[in-house]
Amino acid sequence: PLGVPTRLDRTEAAGHLEPAGLLILVTDGVVESRDHDLDEGIAKLCRRAAELRERPLREVVDGLAALADTTLRDDVTVMAVRLS
């Protein structure tokens, strides 16, 4: 996780990515907003990621970061990697 102190307890999960699969990591500043609740922000992120998934990584990252509510002045971090 991004920005999580190592001394905190947390659960782990494992998954499988297919070749050419896309892994995206974001901070909460991408999905939080004054205009909608968190679940709506996550749904919006998922829809936009699906639209962008075949685009170059730079466009994926920029397109997802653009979802952030800039009035919050929160951290906005998007990391993406495509497996080959």
mmCIF file of C-alpha atoms in Angstrom:
data_model
loop_
_atom_site.group_PDB
_atom_site.id
_atom_site.type_symbol
_atom_site.label_atom_id
_atom_site.label_comp_id
_atom_site.label_asym_id
_atom_site.label_seq_id
_atom_site.Cartn_x
_atom_site.Cartn_y
_atom_site.Cartn_z
ATOM 1 C CA PRO A 1 0.000 0.000 0.000
ATOM 2 C CA LEU A 2 1.090 3.548 -0.670
ATOM 3 C CA GLY A 3 1.831 5.588 2.435
ATOM 4 C CA VAL A 4 0.961 2.925 5.028
ATOM 5 C CA PRO A 5 3.347 2.761 8.009
ATOM 6 C CA THR A 6 4.940 -0.669 8.355
ATOM 7 C CA ARG A 7 3.963 -1.026 12.012
ATOM 8 C CA LEU A 8 0.205 -1.133 11.262
ATOM 9 C CA ASP A 9 -1.597 -4.457 11.008
ATOM 10 C CA ARG A 10 -3.158 -5.100 7.605
ATOM 11 C CA THR A 11 -4.349 -8.031 5.575
ATOM 12 C CA GLU A 12 -2.680 -9.313 2.464
ATOM 13 C CA ALA A 13 -4.270 -10.515 -0.727
ATOM 14 C CA ALA A 14 -2.878 -12.325 -3.736
ATOM 15 C CA GLY A 15 -4.108 -12.212 -7.286
ATOM 16 C CA HIS A 16 -3.127 -13.228 -10.765
ATOM 17 C CA LEU A 17 -2.566 -10.922 -13.719
ATOM 18 C CA GLU A 18 -2.696 -12.248 -17.243
ATOM 19 C CA PRO A 19 0.054 -11.338 -19.710
ATOM 20 C CA ALA A 20 -0.529 -7.757 -20.906
ATOM 21 C CA GLY A 21 -2.602 -7.207 -17.750
ATOM 22 C CA LEU A 22 -2.675 -3.734 -16.250
ATOM 23 C CA LEU A 23 -2.092 -3.051 -12.543
ATOM 24 C CA ILE A 24 -3.099 0.378 -11.255
ATOM 25 C CA LEU A 25 -2.419 1.760 -7.767
ATOM 26 C CA VAL A 26 -3.959 5.028 -6.589
ATOM 27 C CA THR A 27 -4.150 7.079 -3.417
ATOM 28 C CA ASP A 28 -7.501 8.155 -1.994
ATOM 29 C CA GLY A 29 -7.089 11.658 -3.390
ATOM 30 C CA VAL A 30 -8.027 10.272 -6.803
ATOM 31 C CA VAL A 31 -11.474 9.034 -5.695
ATOM 32 C CA GLU A 32 -12.518 11.370 -2.865
ATOM 33 C CA SER A 33 -14.687 14.384 -3.691
ATOM 34 C CA ARG A 34 -16.984 16.956 -2.135
ATOM 35 C CA ASP A 35 -19.503 16.235 -4.918
ATOM 36 C CA HIS A 36 -20.018 12.474 -4.451
ATOM 37 C CA ASP A 37 -19.433 9.663 -1.966
ATOM 38 C CA LEU A 38 -16.410 7.379 -1.968
ATOM 39 C CA ASP A 39 -18.198 4.441 -3.628
ATOM 40 C CA GLU A 40 -19.199 6.668 -6.535
ATOM 41 C CA GLY A 41 -15.611 7.882 -6.841
ATOM 42 C CA ILE A 42 -14.328 4.305 -6.963
ATOM 43 C CA ALA A 43 -16.940 3.346 -9.563
ATOM 44 C CA LYS A 44 -15.926 6.360 -11.662
ATOM 45 C CA LEU A 45 -12.274 5.308 -11.379
ATOM 46 C CA CYS A 46 -13.103 1.761 -12.516
ATOM 47 C CA ARG A 47 -15.113 2.979 -15.514
ATOM 48 C CA ARG A 48 -12.373 5.372 -16.597
ATOM 49 C CA ALA A 49 -9.639 2.740 -16.125
ATOM 50 C CA ALA A 50 -11.605 0.335 -18.333
ATOM 51 C CA GLU A 51 -11.895 3.040 -21.025
ATOM 52 C CA LEU A 52 -8.159 3.752 -20.903
ATOM 53 C CA ARG A 53 -6.728 0.270 -20.421
ATOM 54 C CA GLU A 54 -5.441 -0.161 -23.981
ATOM 55 C CA ARG A 55 -3.885 3.321 -24.108
ATOM 56 C CA PRO A 56 -0.186 4.010 -23.396
ATOM 57 C CA LEU A 57 0.637 4.029 -19.672
ATOM 58 C CA ARG A 58 1.238 7.781 -19.622
ATOM 59 C CA GLU A 59 -2.322 8.367 -20.867
ATOM 60 C CA VAL A 60 -3.714 5.906 -18.304
ATOM 61 C CA VAL A 61 -1.944 7.660 -15.421
ATOM 62 C CA ASP A 62 -2.810 11.171 -16.614
ATOM 63 C CA GLY A 63 -6.419 10.238 -17.361
ATOM 64 C CA LEU A 64 -6.975 8.724 -13.914
ATOM 65 C CA ALA A 65 -5.187 11.519 -12.070
ATOM 66 C CA ALA A 66 -7.498 13.994 -13.835
ATOM 67 C CA LEU A 67 -10.441 12.496 -11.890
ATOM 68 C CA ALA A 68 -9.192 14.087 -8.661
ATOM 69 C CA ASP A 69 -11.215 16.862 -7.024
ATOM 70 C CA THR A 70 -8.606 19.622 -6.959
ATOM 71 C CA THR A 71 -10.628 21.660 -4.441
ATOM 72 C CA LEU A 72 -9.698 19.089 -1.751
ATOM 73 C CA ARG A 73 -5.967 19.771 -2.071
ATOM 74 C CA ASP A 74 -5.392 16.081 -1.263
ATOM 75 C CA ASP A 75 -2.555 13.848 -2.410
ATOM 76 C CA VAL A 76 -3.053 12.440 -5.917
ATOM 77 C CA THR A 77 -0.865 9.524 -6.903
ATOM 78 C CA VAL A 78 -1.458 7.069 -9.751
ATOM 79 C CA MET A 79 0.982 4.283 -10.584
ATOM 80 C CA ALA A 80 0.444 1.840 -13.435
ATOM 81 C CA VAL A 81 2.347 -1.110 -14.865
ATOM 82 C CA ARG A 82 1.498 -3.341 -17.803
ATOM 83 C CA LEU A 83 2.830 -6.880 -17.730
ATOM 84 C CA SER A 84 4.450 -8.239 -20.851
#
